[in-house]
Coordinates of C-alpha atoms in Angstrom, one line a residue:
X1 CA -3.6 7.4 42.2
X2 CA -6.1 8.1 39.1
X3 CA -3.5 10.4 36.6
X4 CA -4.7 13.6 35.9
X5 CA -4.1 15.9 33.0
X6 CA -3.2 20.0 32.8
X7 CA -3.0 21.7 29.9
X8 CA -1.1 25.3 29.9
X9 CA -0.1 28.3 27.6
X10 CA 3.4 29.5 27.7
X11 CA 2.0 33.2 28.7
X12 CA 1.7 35.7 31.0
X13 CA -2.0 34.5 32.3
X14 CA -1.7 30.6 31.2
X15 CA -4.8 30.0 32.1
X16 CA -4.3 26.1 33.0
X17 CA -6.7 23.4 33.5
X18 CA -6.4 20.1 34.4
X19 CA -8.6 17.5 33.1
X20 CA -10.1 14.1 34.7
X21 CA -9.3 12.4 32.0
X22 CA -7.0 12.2 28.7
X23 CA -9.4 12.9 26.1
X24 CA -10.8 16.0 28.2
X25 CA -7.2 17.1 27.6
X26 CA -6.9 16.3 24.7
X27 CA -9.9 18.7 23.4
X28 CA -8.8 21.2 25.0
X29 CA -5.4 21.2 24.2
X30 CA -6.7 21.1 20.1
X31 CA -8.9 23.7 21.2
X32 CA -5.8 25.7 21.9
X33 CA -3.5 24.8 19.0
X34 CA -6.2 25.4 16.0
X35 CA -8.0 28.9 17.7
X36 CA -6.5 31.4 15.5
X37 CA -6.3 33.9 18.2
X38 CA -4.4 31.7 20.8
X39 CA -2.1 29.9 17.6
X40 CA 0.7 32.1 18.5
X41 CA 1.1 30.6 22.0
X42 CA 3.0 27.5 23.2
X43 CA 0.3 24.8 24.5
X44 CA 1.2 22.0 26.4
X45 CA -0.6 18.8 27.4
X46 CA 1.2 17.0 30.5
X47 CA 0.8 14.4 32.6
X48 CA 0.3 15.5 36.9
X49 CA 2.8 13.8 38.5
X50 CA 2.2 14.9 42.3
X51 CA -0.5 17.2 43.4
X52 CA -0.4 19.5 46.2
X53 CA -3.5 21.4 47.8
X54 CA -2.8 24.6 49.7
X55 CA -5.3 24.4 53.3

């Protein structure tokens, strides 16, 4: 199984996404962390683990 990457906001609307690849994730996730607007939110960059797909 090829790992996969989400990165999250500790808020209401986290407004995930989950990468192909580490340095997608990685972006984003620095995206996150120096946007002044969003700076006041938790981010998180993880590791998937297990997937499931709803049919």
């Amino acid at each position: 199984m090829k790992a996969k990457f989400a990165v999250f906001s500790d808020y209401c609307d986290a407004g995930h996404v989950v990468c192909e690849t580490y340095e997608e994730a990685l972006a984003e996730y620095n995206e996150r962390i120096e946007d002044d607007s969003s700076n006041g939110v938790d981010a998180y960059l993880c590791v998937v683990i297990d997937e499931y797909k709803a049919k």
